[in-house]
Structures are given as structure tokens and as C-alpha cells.
Short mmCIF file of C-alpha atoms and ligand atoms in Angstrom, two decimals:
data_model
loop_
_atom_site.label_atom_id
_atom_site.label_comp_id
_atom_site.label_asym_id
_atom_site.label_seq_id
_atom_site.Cartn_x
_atom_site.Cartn_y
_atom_site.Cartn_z
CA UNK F 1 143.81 117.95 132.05
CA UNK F 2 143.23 115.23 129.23
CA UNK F 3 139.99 113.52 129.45
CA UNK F 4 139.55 110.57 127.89
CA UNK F 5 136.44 110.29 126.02
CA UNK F 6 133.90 108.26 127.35
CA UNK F 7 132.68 106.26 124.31
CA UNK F 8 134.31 104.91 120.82
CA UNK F 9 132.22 107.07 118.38
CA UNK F 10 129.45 109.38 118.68
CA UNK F 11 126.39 109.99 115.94
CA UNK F 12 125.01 113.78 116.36
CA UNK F 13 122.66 115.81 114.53
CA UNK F 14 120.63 112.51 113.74
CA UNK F 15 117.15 111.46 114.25
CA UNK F 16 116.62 107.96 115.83
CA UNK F 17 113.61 105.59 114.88
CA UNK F 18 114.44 102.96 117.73
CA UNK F 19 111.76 101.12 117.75
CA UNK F 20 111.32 100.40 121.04
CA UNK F 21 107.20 101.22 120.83
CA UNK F 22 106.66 97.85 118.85
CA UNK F 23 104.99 97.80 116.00
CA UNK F 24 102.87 101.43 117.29
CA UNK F 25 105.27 103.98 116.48
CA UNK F 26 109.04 104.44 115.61
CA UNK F 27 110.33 105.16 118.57
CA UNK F 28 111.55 108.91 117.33
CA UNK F 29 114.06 110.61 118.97
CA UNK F 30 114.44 113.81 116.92
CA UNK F 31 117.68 116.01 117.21
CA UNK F 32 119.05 112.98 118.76
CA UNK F 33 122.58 110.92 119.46
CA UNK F 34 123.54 107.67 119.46
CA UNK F 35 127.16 106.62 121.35
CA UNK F 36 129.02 103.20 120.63
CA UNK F 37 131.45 101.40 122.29
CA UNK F 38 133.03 98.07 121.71
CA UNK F 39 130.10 97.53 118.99
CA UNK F 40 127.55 98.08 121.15
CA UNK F 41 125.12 100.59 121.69
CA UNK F 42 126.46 103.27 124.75
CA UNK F 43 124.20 105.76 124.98
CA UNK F 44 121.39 107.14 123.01
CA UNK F 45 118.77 110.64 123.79
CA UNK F 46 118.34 114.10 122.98
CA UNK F 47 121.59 115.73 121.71
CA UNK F 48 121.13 118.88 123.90
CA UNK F 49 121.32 116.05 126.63
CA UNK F 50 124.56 114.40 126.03
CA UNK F 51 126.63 114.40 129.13
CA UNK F 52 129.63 116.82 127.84
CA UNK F 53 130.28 118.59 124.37
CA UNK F 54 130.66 115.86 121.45
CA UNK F 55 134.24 116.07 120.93
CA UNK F 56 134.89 115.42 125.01
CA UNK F 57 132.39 112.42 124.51
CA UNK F 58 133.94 110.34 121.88
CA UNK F 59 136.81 109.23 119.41
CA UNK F 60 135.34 109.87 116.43
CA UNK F 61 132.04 111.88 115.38
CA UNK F 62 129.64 111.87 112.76
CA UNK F 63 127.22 114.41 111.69
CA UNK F 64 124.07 112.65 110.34
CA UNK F 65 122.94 116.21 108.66
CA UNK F 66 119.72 115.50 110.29
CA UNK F 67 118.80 111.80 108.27
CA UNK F 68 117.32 109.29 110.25
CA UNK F 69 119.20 106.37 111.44
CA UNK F 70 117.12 102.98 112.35
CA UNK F 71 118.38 99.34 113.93
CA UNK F 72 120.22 97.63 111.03
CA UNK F 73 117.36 95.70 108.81
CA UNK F 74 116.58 92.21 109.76
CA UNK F 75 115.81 89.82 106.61
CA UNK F 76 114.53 86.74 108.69
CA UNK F 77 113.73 84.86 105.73
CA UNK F 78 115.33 83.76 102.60
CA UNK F 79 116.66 81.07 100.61
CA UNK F 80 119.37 82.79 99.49
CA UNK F 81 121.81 80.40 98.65
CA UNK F 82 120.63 78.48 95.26
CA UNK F 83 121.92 77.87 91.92
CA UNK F 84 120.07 79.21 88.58
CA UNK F 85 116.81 80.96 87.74
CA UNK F 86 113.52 79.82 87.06
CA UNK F 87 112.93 82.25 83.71
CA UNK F 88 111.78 79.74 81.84
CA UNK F 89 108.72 78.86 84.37
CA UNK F 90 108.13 82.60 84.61
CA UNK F 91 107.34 82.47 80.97
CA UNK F 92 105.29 78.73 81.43
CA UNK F 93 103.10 80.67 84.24
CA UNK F 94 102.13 83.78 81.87
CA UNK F 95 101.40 81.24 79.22
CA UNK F 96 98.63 79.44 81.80
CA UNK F 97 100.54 77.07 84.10
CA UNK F 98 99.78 77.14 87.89
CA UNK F 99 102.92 76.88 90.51
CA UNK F 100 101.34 73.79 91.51
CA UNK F 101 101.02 72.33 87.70
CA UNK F 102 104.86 73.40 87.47
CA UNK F 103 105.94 71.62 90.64
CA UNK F 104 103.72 68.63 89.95
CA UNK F 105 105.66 68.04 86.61
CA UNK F 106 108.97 67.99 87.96
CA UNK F 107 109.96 71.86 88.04
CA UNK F 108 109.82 74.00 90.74
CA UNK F 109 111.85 73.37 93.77
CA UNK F 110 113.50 70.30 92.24
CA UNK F 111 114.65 72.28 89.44
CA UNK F 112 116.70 74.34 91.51
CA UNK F 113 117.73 71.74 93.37
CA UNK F 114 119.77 70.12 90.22
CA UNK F 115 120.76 72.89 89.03
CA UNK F 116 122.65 73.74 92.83
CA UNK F 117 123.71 70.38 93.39
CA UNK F 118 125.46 71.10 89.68
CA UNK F 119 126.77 74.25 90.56
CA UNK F 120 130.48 74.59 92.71
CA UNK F 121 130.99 76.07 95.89
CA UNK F 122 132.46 78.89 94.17
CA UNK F 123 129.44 79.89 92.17
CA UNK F 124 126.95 79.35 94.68
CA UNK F 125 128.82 81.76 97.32
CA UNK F 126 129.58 84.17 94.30
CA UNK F 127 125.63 84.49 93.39
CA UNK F 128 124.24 84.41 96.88
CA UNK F 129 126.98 86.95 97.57
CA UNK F 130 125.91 89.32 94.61
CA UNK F 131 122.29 89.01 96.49
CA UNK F 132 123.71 89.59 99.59
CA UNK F 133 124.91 92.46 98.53
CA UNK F 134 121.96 93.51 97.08
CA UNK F 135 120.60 93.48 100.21
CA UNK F 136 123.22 95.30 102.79
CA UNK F 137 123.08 98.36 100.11
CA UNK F 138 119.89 98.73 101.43
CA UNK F 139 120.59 98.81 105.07
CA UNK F 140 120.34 95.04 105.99
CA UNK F 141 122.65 94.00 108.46
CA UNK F 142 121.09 90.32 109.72
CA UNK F 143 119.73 88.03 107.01
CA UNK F 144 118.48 84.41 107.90
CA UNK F 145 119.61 81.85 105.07
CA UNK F 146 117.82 78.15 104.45
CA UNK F 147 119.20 75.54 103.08
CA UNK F 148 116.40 73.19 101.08
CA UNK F 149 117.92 73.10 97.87
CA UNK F 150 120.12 70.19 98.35
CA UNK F 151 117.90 67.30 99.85
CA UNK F 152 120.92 64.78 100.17
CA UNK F 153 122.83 64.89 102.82
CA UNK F 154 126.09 66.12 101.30
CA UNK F 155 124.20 69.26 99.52
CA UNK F 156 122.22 70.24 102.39
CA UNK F 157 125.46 70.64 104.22
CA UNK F 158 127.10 72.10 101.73
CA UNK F 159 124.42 74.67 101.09
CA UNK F 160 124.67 75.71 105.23
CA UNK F 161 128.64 75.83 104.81
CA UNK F 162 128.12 78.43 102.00
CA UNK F 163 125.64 80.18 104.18
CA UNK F 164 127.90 80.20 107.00
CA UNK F 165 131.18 81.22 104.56
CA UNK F 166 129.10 84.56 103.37
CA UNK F 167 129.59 85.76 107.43
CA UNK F 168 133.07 85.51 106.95
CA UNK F 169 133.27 87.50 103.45
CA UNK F 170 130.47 90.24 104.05
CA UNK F 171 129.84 92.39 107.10
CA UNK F 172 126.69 90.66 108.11
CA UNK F 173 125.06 88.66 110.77
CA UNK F 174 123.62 85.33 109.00
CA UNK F 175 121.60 82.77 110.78
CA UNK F 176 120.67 79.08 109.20
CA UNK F 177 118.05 77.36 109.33
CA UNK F 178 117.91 73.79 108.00
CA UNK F 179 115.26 72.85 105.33
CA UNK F 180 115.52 69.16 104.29
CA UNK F 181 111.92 69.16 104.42
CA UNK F 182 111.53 71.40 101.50
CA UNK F 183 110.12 68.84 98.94
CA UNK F 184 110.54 65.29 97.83
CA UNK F 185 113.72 65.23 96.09
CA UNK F 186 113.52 62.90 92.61
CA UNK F 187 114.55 59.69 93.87
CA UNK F 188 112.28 59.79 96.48
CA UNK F 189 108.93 60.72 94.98
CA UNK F 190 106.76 57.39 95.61
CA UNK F 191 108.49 56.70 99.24
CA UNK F 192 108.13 60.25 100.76
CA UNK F 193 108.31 58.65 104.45
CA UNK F 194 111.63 57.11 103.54
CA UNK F 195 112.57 60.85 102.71
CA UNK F 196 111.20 62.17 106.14
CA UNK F 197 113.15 59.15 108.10
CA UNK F 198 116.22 59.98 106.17
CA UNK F 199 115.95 64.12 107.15
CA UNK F 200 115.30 63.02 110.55
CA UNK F 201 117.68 59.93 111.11
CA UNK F 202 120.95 61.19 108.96
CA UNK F 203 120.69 65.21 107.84
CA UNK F 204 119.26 66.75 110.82
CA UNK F 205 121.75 64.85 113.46
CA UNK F 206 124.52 65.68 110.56
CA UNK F 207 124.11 69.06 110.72
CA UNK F 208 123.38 69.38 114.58
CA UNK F 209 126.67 67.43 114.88
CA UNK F 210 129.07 70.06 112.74
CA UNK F 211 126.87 73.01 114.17
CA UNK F 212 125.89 73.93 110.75
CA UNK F 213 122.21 75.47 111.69
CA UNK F 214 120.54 77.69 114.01
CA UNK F 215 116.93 76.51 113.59
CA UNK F 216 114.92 73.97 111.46
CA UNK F 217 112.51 74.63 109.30
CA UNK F 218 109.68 72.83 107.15
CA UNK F 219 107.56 73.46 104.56
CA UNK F 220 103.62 71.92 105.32
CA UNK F 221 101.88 72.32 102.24
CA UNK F 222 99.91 69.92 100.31
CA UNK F 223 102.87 69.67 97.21
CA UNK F 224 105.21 69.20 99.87
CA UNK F 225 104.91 67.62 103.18
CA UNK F 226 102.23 66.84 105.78
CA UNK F 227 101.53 67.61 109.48
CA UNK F 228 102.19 64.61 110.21
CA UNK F 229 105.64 64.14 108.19
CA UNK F 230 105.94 67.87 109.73
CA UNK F 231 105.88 66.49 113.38
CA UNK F 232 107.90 64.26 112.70
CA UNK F 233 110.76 66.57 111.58
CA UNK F 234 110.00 69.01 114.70
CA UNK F 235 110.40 66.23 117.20
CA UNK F 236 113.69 65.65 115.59
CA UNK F 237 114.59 69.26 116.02
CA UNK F 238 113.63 69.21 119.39
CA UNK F 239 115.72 65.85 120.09
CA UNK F 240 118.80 67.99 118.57
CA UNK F 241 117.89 71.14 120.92
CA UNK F 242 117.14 73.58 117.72
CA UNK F 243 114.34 75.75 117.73
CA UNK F 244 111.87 75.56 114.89
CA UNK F 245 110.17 77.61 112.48
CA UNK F 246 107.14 76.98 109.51
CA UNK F 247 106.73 77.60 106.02
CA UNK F 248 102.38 77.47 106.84
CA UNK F 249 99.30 77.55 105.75
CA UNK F 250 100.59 79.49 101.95
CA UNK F 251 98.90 77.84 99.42
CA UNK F 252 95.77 75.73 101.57
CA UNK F 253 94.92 76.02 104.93
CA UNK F 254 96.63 72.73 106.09
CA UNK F 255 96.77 73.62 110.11
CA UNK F 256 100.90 74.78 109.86
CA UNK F 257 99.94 77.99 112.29
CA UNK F 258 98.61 75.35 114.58
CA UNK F 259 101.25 73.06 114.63
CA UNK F 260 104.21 75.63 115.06
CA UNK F 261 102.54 76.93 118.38
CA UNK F 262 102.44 73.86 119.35
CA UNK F 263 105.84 73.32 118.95
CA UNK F 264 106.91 76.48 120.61
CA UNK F 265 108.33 77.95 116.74
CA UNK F 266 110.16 81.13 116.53
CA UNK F 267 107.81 81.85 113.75
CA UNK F 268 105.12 80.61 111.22
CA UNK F 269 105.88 82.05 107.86
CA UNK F 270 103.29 82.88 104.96
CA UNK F 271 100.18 81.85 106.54
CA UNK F 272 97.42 83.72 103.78
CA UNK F 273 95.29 80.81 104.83
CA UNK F 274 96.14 80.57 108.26
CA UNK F 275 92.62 80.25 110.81
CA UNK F 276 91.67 82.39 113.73
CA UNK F 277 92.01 79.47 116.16
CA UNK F 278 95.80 78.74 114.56
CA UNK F 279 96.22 82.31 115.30
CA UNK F 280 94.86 82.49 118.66
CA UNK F 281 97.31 79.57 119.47
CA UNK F 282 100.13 81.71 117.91
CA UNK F 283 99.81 84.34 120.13
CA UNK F 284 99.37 81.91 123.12
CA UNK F 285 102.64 80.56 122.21
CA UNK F 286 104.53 83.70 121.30
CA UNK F 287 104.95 82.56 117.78
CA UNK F 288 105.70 85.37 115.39
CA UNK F 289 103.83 85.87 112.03
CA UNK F 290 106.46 86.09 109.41
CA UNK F 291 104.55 87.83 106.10
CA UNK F 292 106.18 87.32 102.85
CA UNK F 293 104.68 89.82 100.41
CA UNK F 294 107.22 89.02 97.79
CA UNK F 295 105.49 85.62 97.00
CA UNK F 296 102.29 87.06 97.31
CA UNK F 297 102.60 89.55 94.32
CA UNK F 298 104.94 86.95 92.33
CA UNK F 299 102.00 83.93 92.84
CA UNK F 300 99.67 86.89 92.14
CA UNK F 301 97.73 85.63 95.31
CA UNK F 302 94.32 86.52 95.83
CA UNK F 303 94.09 85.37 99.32
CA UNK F 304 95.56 87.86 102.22
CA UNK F 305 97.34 86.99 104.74
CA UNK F 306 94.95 87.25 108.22
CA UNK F 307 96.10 91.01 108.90
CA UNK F 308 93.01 92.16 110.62
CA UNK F 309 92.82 88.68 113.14
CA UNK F 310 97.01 89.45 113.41
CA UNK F 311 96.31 92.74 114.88
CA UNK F 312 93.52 91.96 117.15
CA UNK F 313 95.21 88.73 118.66
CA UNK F 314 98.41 91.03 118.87
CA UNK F 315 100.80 88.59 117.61
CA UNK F 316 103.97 90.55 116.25
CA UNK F 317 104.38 90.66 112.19
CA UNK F 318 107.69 90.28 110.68
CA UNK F 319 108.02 90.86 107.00
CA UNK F 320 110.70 88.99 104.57
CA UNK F 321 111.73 88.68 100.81
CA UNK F 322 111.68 85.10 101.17
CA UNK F 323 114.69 85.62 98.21
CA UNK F 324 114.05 82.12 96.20
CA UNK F 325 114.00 81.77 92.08
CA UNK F 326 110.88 80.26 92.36
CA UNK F 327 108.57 82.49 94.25
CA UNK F 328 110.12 85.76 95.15
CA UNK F 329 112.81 86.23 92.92
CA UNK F 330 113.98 89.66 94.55
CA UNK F 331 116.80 90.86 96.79
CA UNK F 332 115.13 94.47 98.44
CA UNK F 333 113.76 94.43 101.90
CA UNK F 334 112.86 97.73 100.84
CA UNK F 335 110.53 96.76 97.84
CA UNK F 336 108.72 94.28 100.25
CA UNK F 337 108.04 97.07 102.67
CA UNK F 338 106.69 98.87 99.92
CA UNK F 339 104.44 96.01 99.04
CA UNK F 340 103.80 95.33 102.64
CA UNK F 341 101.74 98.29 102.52
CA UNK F 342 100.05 98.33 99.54
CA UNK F 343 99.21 94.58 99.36
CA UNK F 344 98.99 93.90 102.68
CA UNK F 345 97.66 97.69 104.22
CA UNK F 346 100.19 97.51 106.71
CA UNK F 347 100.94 100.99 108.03
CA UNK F 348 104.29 101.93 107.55
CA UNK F 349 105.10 101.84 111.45
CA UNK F 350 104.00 97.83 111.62
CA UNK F 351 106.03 97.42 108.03
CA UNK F 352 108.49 99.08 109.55
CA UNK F 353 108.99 97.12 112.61
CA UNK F 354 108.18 93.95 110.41
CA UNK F 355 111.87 94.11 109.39
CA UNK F 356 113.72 95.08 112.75
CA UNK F 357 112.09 94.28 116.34
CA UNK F 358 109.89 91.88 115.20
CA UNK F 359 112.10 90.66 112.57
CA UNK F 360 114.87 89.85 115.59
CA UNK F 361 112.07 87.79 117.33
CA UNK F 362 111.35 86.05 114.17
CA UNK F 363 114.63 84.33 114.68
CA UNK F 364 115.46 84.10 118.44
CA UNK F 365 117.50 87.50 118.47
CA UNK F 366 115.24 90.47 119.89
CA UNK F 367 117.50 90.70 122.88
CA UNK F 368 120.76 91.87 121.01
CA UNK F 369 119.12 93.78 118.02
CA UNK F 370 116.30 94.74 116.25
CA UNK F 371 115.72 98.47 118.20
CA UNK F 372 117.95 100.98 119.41
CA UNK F 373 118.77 100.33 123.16
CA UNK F 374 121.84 100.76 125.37
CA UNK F 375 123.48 96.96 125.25
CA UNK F 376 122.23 96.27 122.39
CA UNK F 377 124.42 95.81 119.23
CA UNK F 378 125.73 98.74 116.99
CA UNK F 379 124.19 97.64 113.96
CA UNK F 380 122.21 100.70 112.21
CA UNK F 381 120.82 101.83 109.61
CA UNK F 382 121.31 105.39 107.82
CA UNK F 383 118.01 106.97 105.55
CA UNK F 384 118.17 110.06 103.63
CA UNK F 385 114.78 110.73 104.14
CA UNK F 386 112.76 113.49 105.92
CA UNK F 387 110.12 110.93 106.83
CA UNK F 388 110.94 107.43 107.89
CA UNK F 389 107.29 106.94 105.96
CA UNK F 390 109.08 107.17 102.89
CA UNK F 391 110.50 103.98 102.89
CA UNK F 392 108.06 102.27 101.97
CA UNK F 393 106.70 104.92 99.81
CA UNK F 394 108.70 105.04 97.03
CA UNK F 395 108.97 101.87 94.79
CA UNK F 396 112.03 100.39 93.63
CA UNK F 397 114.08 103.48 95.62
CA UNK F 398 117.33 103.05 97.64
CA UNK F 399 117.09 105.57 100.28
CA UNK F 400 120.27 104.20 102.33
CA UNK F 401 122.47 106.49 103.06
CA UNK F 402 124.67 104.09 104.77
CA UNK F 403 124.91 101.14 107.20
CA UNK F 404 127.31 100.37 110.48
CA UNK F 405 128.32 96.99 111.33
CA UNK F 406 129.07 95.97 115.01
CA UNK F 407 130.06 100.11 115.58
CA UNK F 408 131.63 100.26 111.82
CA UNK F 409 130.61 102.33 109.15
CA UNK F 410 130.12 101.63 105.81
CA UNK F 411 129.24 104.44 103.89
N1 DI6 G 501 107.75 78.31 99.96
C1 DI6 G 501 108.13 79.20 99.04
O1 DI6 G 501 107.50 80.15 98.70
C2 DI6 G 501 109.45 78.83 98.55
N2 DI6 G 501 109.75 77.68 99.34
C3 DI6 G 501 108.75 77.43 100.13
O2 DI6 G 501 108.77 76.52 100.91
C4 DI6 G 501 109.47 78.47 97.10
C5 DI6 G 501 110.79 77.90 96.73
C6 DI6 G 501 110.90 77.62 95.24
O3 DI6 G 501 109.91 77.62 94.49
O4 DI6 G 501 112.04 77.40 94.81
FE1 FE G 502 110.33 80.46 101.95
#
């Protein structure tokens, strides 16, 4: 009698982290297996408790010689997409200048935005593709990508199109997220409310219209824009029924963690200066703290992020690379859950589920990925490493042994 096999392919002699125990453990199944069918998780448990021998149970098998394999990692913020490098300020910075002296004068954010308006289509998918890359060598298989580096209407679009384009030349999940709001573009530094109307009244419906972005974004900061300018924005988001997130409280305490739960956000993002109250509200609100330790160490920060108040308020902790010339100039997840840890004292577990489950949540997604669950999608991650600990022990270290994509492997 020929059976067919129940499932598509079949993972043995693996152990699972499927971090399904939040941000308290990994989730280990040890001596486990892990089924997939149509790109989705099947079936997942012990080994010794699959239904039938291996071979009767799939197509295909793969012996994991007993590495670890984790939910695909979940970079749920970047700006990704830009044109350039900022060198030159890096160099400015060690000679004395502040980011905030550097902005002030007319670098910063605007630099990079001339220098991608300047750049083709071509060249800005070829460098955000070689960071991409970067990135899925080291197990990533969702990033999030802002625009914020155009701040006309034509660039902004363009910058989501590229975002969208890298989907369709890299096996990866990407989600956009609109960021006119990034700073006052040159022509529009004495008339900053014109700016704000123009975000609001032309970009925002522009890119609702062609479908271009999956969630709006802002940055409230006192060199860019106010709560007030901030609502503003968010009430246009709402009127264009996309969800919002926060750039928040990074450099001053200006009430950003406040204002996203408010506003129902998927997540507030930065927030070393962020209150107890704001926090407090965040939970209420089931916003999710996005910590980007990347532009902590590059700003050489002094001021933590809230981890202690984070805990005890139990709102969930997602950590990014925030990927940008002009603050976190890197492309590892991996490096940030290094630093998570030994900036932030994040145990490895939280750090850990900082770039998958709660990751997922970050942007709207925790129901198709993010943990290892039957339904869920196949999208893993492979580590040659006895303990899953070790990622964010070593520094600088690619321990990936591999990554699958919607049930495909790429070794
Ligand atoms: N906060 C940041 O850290 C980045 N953007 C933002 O809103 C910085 C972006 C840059 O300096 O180019
Ligand atoms: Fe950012």
C-alpha cells in the first residue's frame, strides 16, 4: 500500500525555541520536529512523538544535527531604504559636535534626504538590497522599512515603491510604514505647519490611495515635530484606516509614549525618556515598547530606556536596528541583541523574544508569525549553537546556520 505522506517537509533531530512562553522562556522543545505544509507550520513536538516514522510523514526531510531552529527574526524597525552615509558627521561628532548641533545646521536627516532624492531607483534598491541582505544572512525573515527620507510627495512614494520592490527581489516579508513626519524638509523650515498640512492633506491620502504603506509613523522630538503637529498626522492616519506607530520620547521626554496609547499605536519606539504614567498608559493600550539599542550605543546615550518600569507594567519589548546612516548605521539584528543585553540588561530570553513574538506585535503580525505554532507561517530560523544564549553572547558573530522562507530553505 502507498501512503501518501501527510505533510510537505519534515525537520528532525532539531531543537525548537518557539517562543510561545513570551518573553519568560524560549519555548524549548528539545529532540524535537517541526512539519510544513503549504508554507505553514503542520505540526511541531517531541520527535519520539511524531505520528509515523519520518520518511512515511513527509516529502522531504532534514536532519538539523541537533541545532536549534527559532521563528524567522522580525526587524520591526528600520529605515532601510536611503541614499549615502553620514561619515563625515561621524568624524564632526568625535571632534565635539552634538546630533542636535549637526541637525540644527542643516545635516542630519536632511542630508540624507538630498543625497536620496539624488540617487536613482536603481541605486537606492541596490544599497538597501546589499543591507537587506545583510540582514536575512542572519536569520531575518520580516523587516519593517520607513520611508522619511524623501519629504515631497514624489520621493516619499518613491522611497515606499523601493521598499515594496525589495519583496519581490529577496525572500522576505517587508512591511512600510510612512514617515513624512520625519523632519522639516529645507524649503519648509520657517512654515513647519505648512509641512504638517501638506503630509496630512497630499502624502498621506497619496500613499493610502496606491496602497503604498502598512502603518504611519512620526517622529515627536523637539528637532523634529510636536505633539501637537504629531496629532495631527495620527488623526490623518486614522481618517486613511492605517494603524500608527512613534518614534518617542528618544532624545527629551516630550509625552510620545503618551500620545501613541492614546492613539491605539502598534508601538512606541525609543522611549529612554519615556515616564511611568506614559508607560502605564502603554500597557493599558497594548502598545508595544520597541527598544533600539543601536542608537543608543551610536548617540553614546547615557539615559536607559525604562527597562525596570517595562517589566513591572508588563508591556512586551521588541528590539530593532533602527538601520539609518545617521543613528544606527548597522545591518545585524544579531549585534543589537548582543547590545540589548549588555546595554540594556535584558536577559537573553526577553532579547530574544524582542526580535520574534514581540517583534510580530510591534507591527500588527503576532497572529501569523513571530513563534512556532501550528497555522502559523513556515518562516524559521536555523542556529548552530548549543545554547540559544549564545546569540547574543558573542559579538559581531553569525551563528545562522540557515533560514526557510514560507516552507523554503535557504541554506
Ligand atoms: N530617529 C532616529 O534615530 C532616526 N530617525 C529618527 O526619527 C535618525 C535618522 C537619521 O539621523 O538619519
Ligand atoms: Fe528610527
Amino acid at each position: 500500500m502507498s501512503n501518501t505522506p501527510l505533510w510537505d517537509s519534515l525537520w528532525i533531530n532539531i531543537n525548537l525555541a518557539t517562543m510561545t512562553d513570551g518573553s519568560h522562556s524560549y519555548g524549548e522543545i528539545t529532540q524535537g520536529a517541526i512539519a510544513v505544509s503549504n508554507g505553514r507550520i503542520a505540526w511541531l513536538g517531541k520527535q519520539d512523538t511524531l505520528p509515523s516514522s519520518p520518511e512515511n510523514c513527509a516529502q522531504q526531510i532534514f536532519d538539523g544535527n541537533n541545532q536549534w531552529l527559532s521563528p524567522g527574526l522580525i526587524d520591526c524597525h528600520t529605515h532601510l531604504v536611503f541614499a549615502g552615509n553620514r561619515a563625515k558627521e561621524f568624524s564632526l561628532r568625535l571632534n565635539g559636535a552634538s546630533y542636535q548641533d549637526i541637525a540644527n545646521a542643516g545635516g542630519g536627516i536632511r542630508s540624507t534626504v538630498a543625497a536620496t532624492r539624488a540617487a536613482s531607483e536603481q541605486e537606492l534598491l541596490d544599497s538597501a538590497g546589499q543591507r537587506l541582505t545583510h540582514l536575512l544572512n542572519e536569520g531575518v525573515t520580516s523587516v519593517e522599512i520607513k520611508s522619511g527620507y524623501g519629504l515631497d510627495t514624489e520621493h516619499e512614494l518613491r522611497m515606499l515603491r523601493v521598499a515594496r520592490a525589495l519583496e519581490q527581489l529577496h525572500p522576505v516579508s517587508i512591511r512600510t510604514t510612512f514617515l513624512g513626519a520625519h523632519a522639516l524638509p529645507d524649503a519648509y523650515q520657517d512654515r513647519p505647519q505648512n509641512y504638517i498640512d501638506l503630509v496630512c492633506n497630499e502624502m498621506l491620502p497619496a500613499v493610502a490611495k496606491e496602497g503604498l504603506a502598512d502603518a504611519v509613523d512620526a517622529f515627536c522630538e523637539t528637532i523634529a515635530f510636536t505633539p501637537a503637529q504629531t496629532k495631527q498626522v495620527f488623526d490623518a492616519a486614522k481618517q486613511a484606516g492605517l494603524p500608527v506607530k512613534l518614534h518617542a520620547d528618544q532624545l527629551s521626554d516630550s509625552g510620545g509614549g503618551m500620545l501613541a496609547a492614546e492613539y491605539g499605536a502598534l508601538s512606541a519606539d525609543h522611549l529612554e525618556y519615556t515616564s511611568e504614567a506614559s508607560i502605564e498608559a502603554m500597557q493599558k493600550a497594548n502598545v508595544v515598547a520597541v527598544l533600539l539599542p543601536g542608537a543608543f550605543y551610536y548617540l553614546r546615550e547615557t539615559q536607559l530606556p525604562p527597562i525596570e518600569l517595562l517589566r513591572k507594567h508588563r508591556v512586551p519589548v521588541a528590539i530593532a536596528t533602527d538601520t539609518n546612516p545617521g543613528s544606527s548605521p548597522t545591518s545585524s539584528l544579531l549585534l543589537m541583541l548582543n547590545m540589548a543585553c549588555t546595554l540594556f540588561r535584558l536577559r537573553p530570553e526577553e532579547a530574544f523574544a524582542g526580535v520574534t513574538v514581540n517583534a510580530a506585535k510591534a507591527l500588527g503580525l503576532e497572529s501569523d508569525r513571530g513563534s512556532l505554532a501550528v497555522g502559523k507561517r513556515a518562516d524559521f530560523a536555523l542556529w548552530d549553537v548549543a545554547d540559544m544564549a549564545e546569540l547574543g553572547y558573542w559579538m559581531g558573530t553569525n551563528k545562522s546556520s540557515g533560514r526557510v522562507k514560507d516552507g523554503v530553505f535557504f541554506g
